[in-house]
Amino acid sequence: MQFETLQKDMIAAMKARDKVRKDAISTLVSAAKKAAIDEGCRDDIKEELVNRVILKEMKSVKEQRRLHPTGSFFLTLPVLFPACKISKGRYDIFAEYAPQMMSAEEVEAYITEKFADVAASKNKGQIMKAVMPELKGKADGSVINQVVQKLCQ
């Protein structure tokens, strides 16, 4: 995701007076700016950095949703538990901007093609150590883990 696209979408949400969308995109913009400053590339925010920030924010919202009570009783009381509905909306908006993740089949094909020599060892630790830097941000870690476990059998 291009940083400029996020900024344009945030401005469009402000003009449309869509507070939830504006707040969610604003969170992504500020997190990307902070990450860029921390990495020393304040003026030139790379697409890879923005994608990494989006995935991190999605993981954070997902964890918040897991910790909040989300039973139907609590959703009927939005005054007492507004975070449940808000976090669902934020997660959906973040998902719109998230990079497309590789499927299990794509991960398996990638590992067998690029890491055939390491995969032949059937050592899960060595395979994960070799594969994770290459696939970080391109595939979900749990999917990679499942594929590697399948290949080690």
mmCIF file of N, CA, C and O in Angstrom, residues 1-11 13-14 19-38 42 45-62 64 87-99:
data_model
loop_
_atom_site.group_PDB
_atom_site.id
_atom_site.type_symbol
_atom_site.label_atom_id
_atom_site.label_comp_id
_atom_site.label_asym_id
_atom_site.label_seq_id
_atom_site.Cartn_x
_atom_site.Cartn_y
_atom_site.Cartn_z
ATOM 1 N N MET A 1 0.850 -1.175 0.000
ATOM 2 C CA MET A 1 0.000 0.000 0.000
ATOM 3 C C MET A 1 0.890 1.231 0.000
ATOM 4 O O MET A 1 1.811 1.329 0.791
ATOM 5 N N GLN A 2 0.610 2.144 -0.888
ATOM 6 C CA GLN A 2 1.342 3.398 -0.964
ATOM 7 C C GLN A 2 0.892 4.336 0.157
ATOM 8 O O GLN A 2 -0.311 4.434 0.451
ATOM 9 N N PHE A 3 1.835 5.017 0.760
ATOM 10 C CA PHE A 3 1.534 5.935 1.849
ATOM 11 C C PHE A 3 0.636 7.076 1.374
ATOM 12 O O PHE A 3 -0.281 7.495 2.083
ATOM 13 N N GLU A 4 0.880 7.544 0.167
ATOM 14 C CA GLU A 4 0.079 8.645 -0.380
ATOM 15 C C GLU A 4 -1.384 8.244 -0.545
ATOM 16 O O GLU A 4 -2.285 9.063 -0.355
ATOM 17 N N THR A 5 -1.617 6.986 -0.881
ATOM 18 C CA THR A 5 -2.985 6.478 -1.023
ATOM 19 C C THR A 5 -3.712 6.531 0.310
ATOM 20 O O THR A 5 -4.883 6.916 0.369
ATOM 21 N N LEU A 6 -3.004 6.140 1.368
ATOM 22 C CA LEU A 6 -3.606 6.216 2.707
ATOM 23 C C LEU A 6 -3.992 7.652 3.043
ATOM 24 O O LEU A 6 -5.080 7.908 3.565
ATOM 25 N N GLN A 7 -3.095 8.581 2.763
ATOM 26 C CA GLN A 7 -3.380 9.981 3.073
ATOM 27 C C GLN A 7 -4.574 10.496 2.274
ATOM 28 O O GLN A 7 -5.436 11.199 2.819
ATOM 29 N N LYS A 8 -4.654 10.143 0.992
ATOM 30 C CA LYS A 8 -5.781 10.577 0.161
ATOM 31 C C LYS A 8 -7.098 9.986 0.666
ATOM 32 O O LYS A 8 -8.118 10.668 0.701
ATOM 33 N N ASP A 9 -7.062 8.715 1.050
ATOM 34 C CA ASP A 9 -8.266 8.072 1.567
ATOM 35 C C ASP A 9 -8.694 8.678 2.898
ATOM 36 O O ASP A 9 -9.892 8.761 3.190
ATOM 37 N N MET A 10 -7.731 9.091 3.713
ATOM 38 C CA MET A 10 -8.062 9.736 4.982
ATOM 39 C C MET A 10 -8.755 11.079 4.722
ATOM 40 O O MET A 10 -9.753 11.410 5.364
ATOM 41 N N ILE A 11 -8.260 11.823 3.762
ATOM 42 C CA ILE A 11 -8.871 13.116 3.414
ATOM 43 C C ILE A 11 -10.280 12.898 2.865
ATOM 44 O O ILE A 11 -11.224 13.629 3.209
ATOM 45 N N ALA A 13 -12.270 10.420 3.608
ATOM 46 C CA ALA A 13 -13.121 10.045 4.741
ATOM 47 C C ALA A 13 -13.490 11.270 5.568
ATOM 48 O O ALA A 13 -14.608 11.363 6.081
ATOM 49 N N MET A 14 -12.569 12.213 5.692
ATOM 50 C CA MET A 14 -12.877 13.468 6.415
ATOM 51 C C MET A 14 -13.967 14.243 5.682
ATOM 52 O O MET A 14 -14.906 14.743 6.310
ATOM 53 N N LYS A 19 -16.470 9.191 10.455
ATOM 54 C CA LYS A 19 -15.559 9.261 11.595
ATOM 55 C C LYS A 19 -14.821 7.954 11.844
ATOM 56 O O LYS A 19 -13.615 7.956 12.084
ATOM 57 N N VAL A 20 -15.504 6.816 11.776
ATOM 58 C CA VAL A 20 -14.862 5.526 12.041
ATOM 59 C C VAL A 20 -13.765 5.257 11.020
ATOM 60 O O VAL A 20 -12.647 4.877 11.370
ATOM 61 N N ARG A 21 -14.085 5.486 9.752
ATOM 62 C CA ARG A 21 -13.095 5.257 8.687
ATOM 63 C C ARG A 21 -11.928 6.231 8.805
ATOM 64 O O ARG A 21 -10.766 5.838 8.649
ATOM 65 N N LYS A 22 -12.222 7.480 9.082
ATOM 66 C CA LYS A 22 -11.160 8.475 9.224
ATOM 67 C C LYS A 22 -10.238 8.129 10.383
ATOM 68 O O LYS A 22 -9.015 8.199 10.275
ATOM 69 N N ASP A 23 -10.825 7.716 11.501
ATOM 70 C CA ASP A 23 -10.016 7.346 12.661
ATOM 71 C C ASP A 23 -9.136 6.133 12.376
ATOM 72 O O ASP A 23 -7.973 6.091 12.780
ATOM 73 N N ALA A 24 -9.680 5.146 11.693
ATOM 74 C CA ALA A 24 -8.913 3.934 11.386
ATOM 75 C C ALA A 24 -7.752 4.253 10.441
ATOM 76 O O ALA A 24 -6.612 3.832 10.691
ATOM 77 N N ILE A 25 -8.035 5.002 9.397
ATOM 78 C CA ILE A 25 -6.978 5.331 8.436
ATOM 79 C C ILE A 25 -5.962 6.271 9.078
ATOM 80 O O ILE A 25 -4.754 6.149 8.852
ATOM 81 N N SER A 26 -6.425 7.160 9.914
ATOM 82 C CA SER A 26 -5.527 8.059 10.634
ATOM 83 C C SER A 26 -4.568 7.281 11.528
ATOM 84 O O SER A 26 -3.392 7.622 11.639
ATOM 85 N N THR A 27 -5.068 6.217 12.135
ATOM 86 C CA THR A 27 -4.213 5.351 12.953
ATOM 87 C C THR A 27 -3.108 4.750 12.102
ATOM 88 O O THR A 27 -1.941 4.705 12.517
ATOM 89 N N LEU A 28 -3.459 4.289 10.909
ATOM 90 C CA LEU A 28 -2.465 3.702 10.014
ATOM 91 C C LEU A 28 -1.435 4.740 9.558
ATOM 92 O O LEU A 28 -0.230 4.457 9.521
ATOM 93 N N VAL A 29 -1.908 5.931 9.235
ATOM 94 C CA VAL A 29 -1.011 6.990 8.776
ATOM 95 C C VAL A 29 -0.023 7.369 9.877
ATOM 96 O O VAL A 29 1.192 7.452 9.642
ATOM 97 N N SER A 30 -0.529 7.575 11.088
ATOM 98 C CA SER A 30 0.369 7.978 12.178
ATOM 99 C C SER A 30 1.334 6.857 12.562
ATOM 100 O O SER A 30 2.505 7.113 12.848
ATOM 101 N N ALA A 31 0.875 5.605 12.531
ATOM 102 C CA ALA A 31 1.766 4.480 12.837
ATOM 103 C C ALA A 31 2.851 4.346 11.765
ATOM 104 O O ALA A 31 4.006 4.048 12.088
ATOM 105 N N ALA A 32 2.491 4.573 10.506
ATOM 106 C CA ALA A 32 3.479 4.503 9.422
ATOM 107 C C ALA A 32 4.497 5.629 9.554
ATOM 108 O O ALA A 32 5.703 5.412 9.362
ATOM 109 N N LYS A 33 4.034 6.821 9.901
ATOM 110 C CA LYS A 33 4.957 7.944 10.096
ATOM 111 C C LYS A 33 5.913 7.660 11.250
ATOM 112 O O LYS A 33 7.111 7.919 11.151
ATOM 113 N N LYS A 34 5.384 7.140 12.338
ATOM 114 C CA LYS A 34 6.223 6.829 13.502
ATOM 115 C C LYS A 34 7.259 5.766 13.160
ATOM 116 O O LYS A 34 8.430 5.888 13.500
ATOM 117 N N ALA A 35 6.846 4.722 12.448
ATOM 118 C CA ALA A 35 7.777 3.661 12.051
ATOM 119 C C ALA A 35 8.848 4.213 11.109
ATOM 120 O O ALA A 35 10.020 3.833 11.202
ATOM 121 N N ALA A 36 8.462 5.108 10.221
ATOM 122 C CA ALA A 36 9.422 5.704 9.291
ATOM 123 C C ALA A 36 10.446 6.561 10.041
ATOM 124 O O ALA A 36 11.644 6.515 9.741
ATOM 125 N N ILE A 37 9.991 7.313 11.014
ATOM 126 C CA ILE A 37 10.908 8.129 11.812
ATOM 127 C C ILE A 37 11.856 7.227 12.593
ATOM 128 O O ILE A 37 13.060 7.487 12.667
ATOM 129 N N ASP A 38 11.315 6.137 13.166
ATOM 130 C CA ASP A 38 12.153 5.210 13.927
ATOM 131 C C ASP A 38 13.223 4.561 13.057
ATOM 132 O O ASP A 38 14.319 4.266 13.536
ATOM 133 N N ARG A 42 12.186 9.294 7.155
ATOM 134 C CA ARG A 42 11.020 10.146 7.385
ATOM 135 C C ARG A 42 10.396 10.687 6.102
ATOM 136 O O ARG A 42 9.175 10.760 5.980
ATOM 137 N N ILE A 45 8.657 7.183 2.682
ATOM 138 C CA ILE A 45 8.047 6.038 3.368
ATOM 139 C C ILE A 45 7.777 4.962 2.322
ATOM 140 O O ILE A 45 6.964 5.142 1.421
ATOM 141 N N LYS A 46 8.463 3.853 2.460
ATOM 142 C CA LYS A 46 8.378 2.749 1.499
ATOM 143 C C LYS A 46 7.077 1.958 1.674
ATOM 144 O O LYS A 46 6.493 1.913 2.745
ATOM 145 N N GLU A 47 6.674 1.319 0.587
ATOM 146 C CA GLU A 47 5.455 0.517 0.582
ATOM 147 C C GLU A 47 5.572 -0.669 1.536
ATOM 148 O O GLU A 47 4.624 -1.030 2.216
ATOM 149 N N GLU A 48 6.763 -1.260 1.617
ATOM 150 C CA GLU A 48 7.005 -2.404 2.507
ATOM 151 C C GLU A 48 6.792 -2.010 3.965
ATOM 152 O O GLU A 48 6.210 -2.755 4.745
ATOM 153 N N LEU A 49 7.224 -0.816 4.327
ATOM 154 C CA LEU A 49 7.050 -0.318 5.697
ATOM 155 C C LEU A 49 5.570 -0.130 6.013
ATOM 156 O O LEU A 49 5.096 -0.524 7.082
ATOM 157 N N VAL A 50 4.833 0.440 5.079
ATOM 158 C CA VAL A 50 3.396 0.663 5.273
ATOM 159 C C VAL A 50 2.668 -0.675 5.418
ATOM 160 O O VAL A 50 1.824 -0.834 6.307
ATOM 161 N N ASN A 51 3.018 -1.648 4.586
ATOM 162 C CA ASN A 51 2.391 -2.973 4.684
ATOM 163 C C ASN A 51 2.675 -3.628 6.029
ATOM 164 O O ASN A 51 1.792 -4.238 6.628
ATOM 165 N N ARG A 52 3.900 -3.488 6.501
ATOM 166 C CA ARG A 52 4.270 -4.057 7.795
ATOM 167 C C ARG A 52 3.468 -3.404 8.927
ATOM 168 O O ARG A 52 2.983 -4.077 9.837
ATOM 169 N N VAL A 53 3.285 -2.097 8.843
ATOM 170 C CA VAL A 53 2.515 -1.363 9.859
ATOM 171 C C VAL A 53 1.047 -1.790 9.826
ATOM 172 O O VAL A 53 0.430 -1.992 10.873
ATOM 173 N N ILE A 54 0.494 -1.958 8.644
ATOM 174 C CA ILE A 54 -0.905 -2.374 8.516
ATOM 175 C C ILE A 54 -1.109 -3.739 9.156
ATOM 176 O O ILE A 54 -2.062 -3.952 9.924
ATOM 177 N N LEU A 55 -0.213 -4.673 8.868
ATOM 178 C CA LEU A 55 -0.330 -6.016 9.449
ATOM 179 C C LEU A 55 -0.185 -5.977 10.974
ATOM 180 O O LEU A 55 -0.896 -6.700 11.684
ATOM 181 N N LYS A 56 0.697 -5.120 11.457
ATOM 182 C CA LYS A 56 0.877 -4.987 12.912
ATOM 183 C C LYS A 56 -0.379 -4.423 13.567
ATOM 184 O O LYS A 56 -0.817 -4.897 14.620
ATOM 185 N N GLU A 57 -0.975 -3.427 12.949
ATOM 186 C CA GLU A 57 -2.202 -2.833 13.499
ATOM 187 C C GLU A 57 -3.359 -3.831 13.441
ATOM 188 O O GLU A 57 -4.179 -3.884 14.357
ATOM 189 N N MET A 58 -3.433 -4.615 12.381
ATOM 190 C CA MET A 58 -4.486 -5.639 12.285
ATOM 191 C C MET A 58 -4.334 -6.658 13.404
ATOM 192 O O MET A 58 -5.318 -7.058 14.029
ATOM 193 N N LYS A 59 -3.101 -7.047 13.661
ATOM 194 C CA LYS A 59 -2.840 -8.017 14.726
ATOM 195 C C LYS A 59 -3.228 -7.433 16.081
ATOM 196 O O LYS A 59 -3.817 -8.114 16.925
ATOM 197 N N SER A 60 -2.948 -6.160 16.280
ATOM 198 C CA SER A 60 -3.296 -5.489 17.535
ATOM 199 C C SER A 60 -4.808 -5.439 17.737
ATOM 200 O O SER A 60 -5.313 -5.733 18.829
ATOM 201 N N VAL A 61 -5.551 -5.076 16.697
ATOM 202 C CA VAL A 61 -7.013 -5.005 16.799
ATOM 203 C C VAL A 61 -7.596 -6.404 17.009
ATOM 204 O O VAL A 61 -8.537 -6.579 17.786
ATOM 205 N N LYS A 62 -7.022 -7.386 16.327
ATOM 206 C CA LYS A 62 -7.487 -8.760 16.480
ATOM 207 C C LYS A 62 -7.312 -9.218 17.923
ATOM 208 O O LYS A 62 -8.193 -9.867 18.498
ATOM 209 N N GLN A 64 -7.191 -7.220 20.585
ATOM 210 C CA GLN A 64 -8.152 -6.464 21.391
ATOM 211 C C GLN A 64 -9.528 -7.102 21.309
ATOM 212 O O GLN A 64 -10.228 -7.211 22.323
ATOM 213 N N SER A 87 -14.008 -1.928 17.178
ATOM 214 C CA SER A 87 -12.846 -2.711 16.773
ATOM 215 C C SER A 87 -13.156 -3.587 15.565
ATOM 216 O O SER A 87 -12.289 -3.806 14.721
ATOM 217 N N LYS A 88 -14.378 -4.070 15.438
ATOM 218 C CA LYS A 88 -14.779 -4.853 14.263
ATOM 219 C C LYS A 88 -14.711 -3.973 13.017
ATOM 220 O O LYS A 88 -14.181 -4.381 11.983
ATOM 221 N N GLY A 89 -15.195 -2.750 13.111
ATOM 222 C CA GLY A 89 -15.144 -1.816 11.989
ATOM 223 C C GLY A 89 -13.712 -1.450 11.630
ATOM 224 O O GLY A 89 -13.351 -1.393 10.447
ATOM 225 N N ARG A 90 -12.877 -1.223 12.632
ATOM 226 C CA ARG A 90 -11.469 -0.892 12.392
ATOM 227 C C ARG A 90 -10.763 -2.048 11.695
ATOM 228 O O ARG A 90 -10.007 -1.835 10.753
ATOM 229 N N TYR A 91 -11.029 -3.262 12.165
ATOM 230 C CA TYR A 91 -10.379 -4.429 11.573
ATOM 231 C C TYR A 91 -10.769 -4.568 10.100
ATOM 232 O O TYR A 91 -9.925 -4.845 9.252
ATOM 233 N N ASP A 92 -12.033 -4.362 9.797
ATOM 234 C CA ASP A 92 -12.503 -4.464 8.412
ATOM 235 C C ASP A 92 -11.839 -3.409 7.526
ATOM 236 O O ASP A 92 -11.477 -3.689 6.377
ATOM 237 N N ILE A 93 -11.677 -2.207 8.053
ATOM 238 C CA ILE A 93 -11.032 -1.139 7.288
ATOM 239 C C ILE A 93 -9.552 -1.454 7.088
ATOM 240 O O ILE A 93 -9.017 -1.291 5.987
ATOM 241 N N PHE A 94 -8.883 -1.920 8.127
ATOM 242 C CA PHE A 94 -7.471 -2.305 8.005
ATOM 243 C C PHE A 94 -7.317 -3.414 6.967
ATOM 244 O O PHE A 94 -6.361 -3.428 6.205
ATOM 245 N N ALA A 95 -8.262 -4.351 6.949
ATOM 246 C CA ALA A 95 -8.191 -5.483 6.018
ATOM 247 C C ALA A 95 -8.274 -5.011 4.562
ATOM 248 O O ALA A 95 -7.704 -5.651 3.665
ATOM 249 N N GLU A 96 -8.976 -3.908 4.314
ATOM 250 C CA GLU A 96 -9.057 -3.361 2.963
ATOM 251 C C GLU A 96 -7.684 -2.946 2.447
ATOM 252 O O GLU A 96 -7.409 -3.032 1.257
ATOM 253 N N TYR A 97 -6.829 -2.478 3.344
ATOM 254 C CA TYR A 97 -5.523 -1.961 2.964
ATOM 255 C C TYR A 97 -4.404 -2.983 3.120
ATOM 256 O O TYR A 97 -3.287 -2.744 2.682
ATOM 257 N N ALA A 98 -4.692 -4.095 3.727
ATOM 258 C CA ALA A 98 -3.664 -5.114 3.984
ATOM 259 C C ALA A 98 -3.177 -5.740 2.687
ATOM 260 O O ALA A 98 -3.957 -5.918 1.747
ATOM 261 N N PRO A 99 -1.904 -6.103 2.648
ATOM 262 C CA PRO A 99 -1.397 -6.780 1.451
ATOM 263 C C PRO A 99 -1.975 -8.183 1.337
ATOM 264 O O PRO A 99 -2.331 -8.795 2.343
#
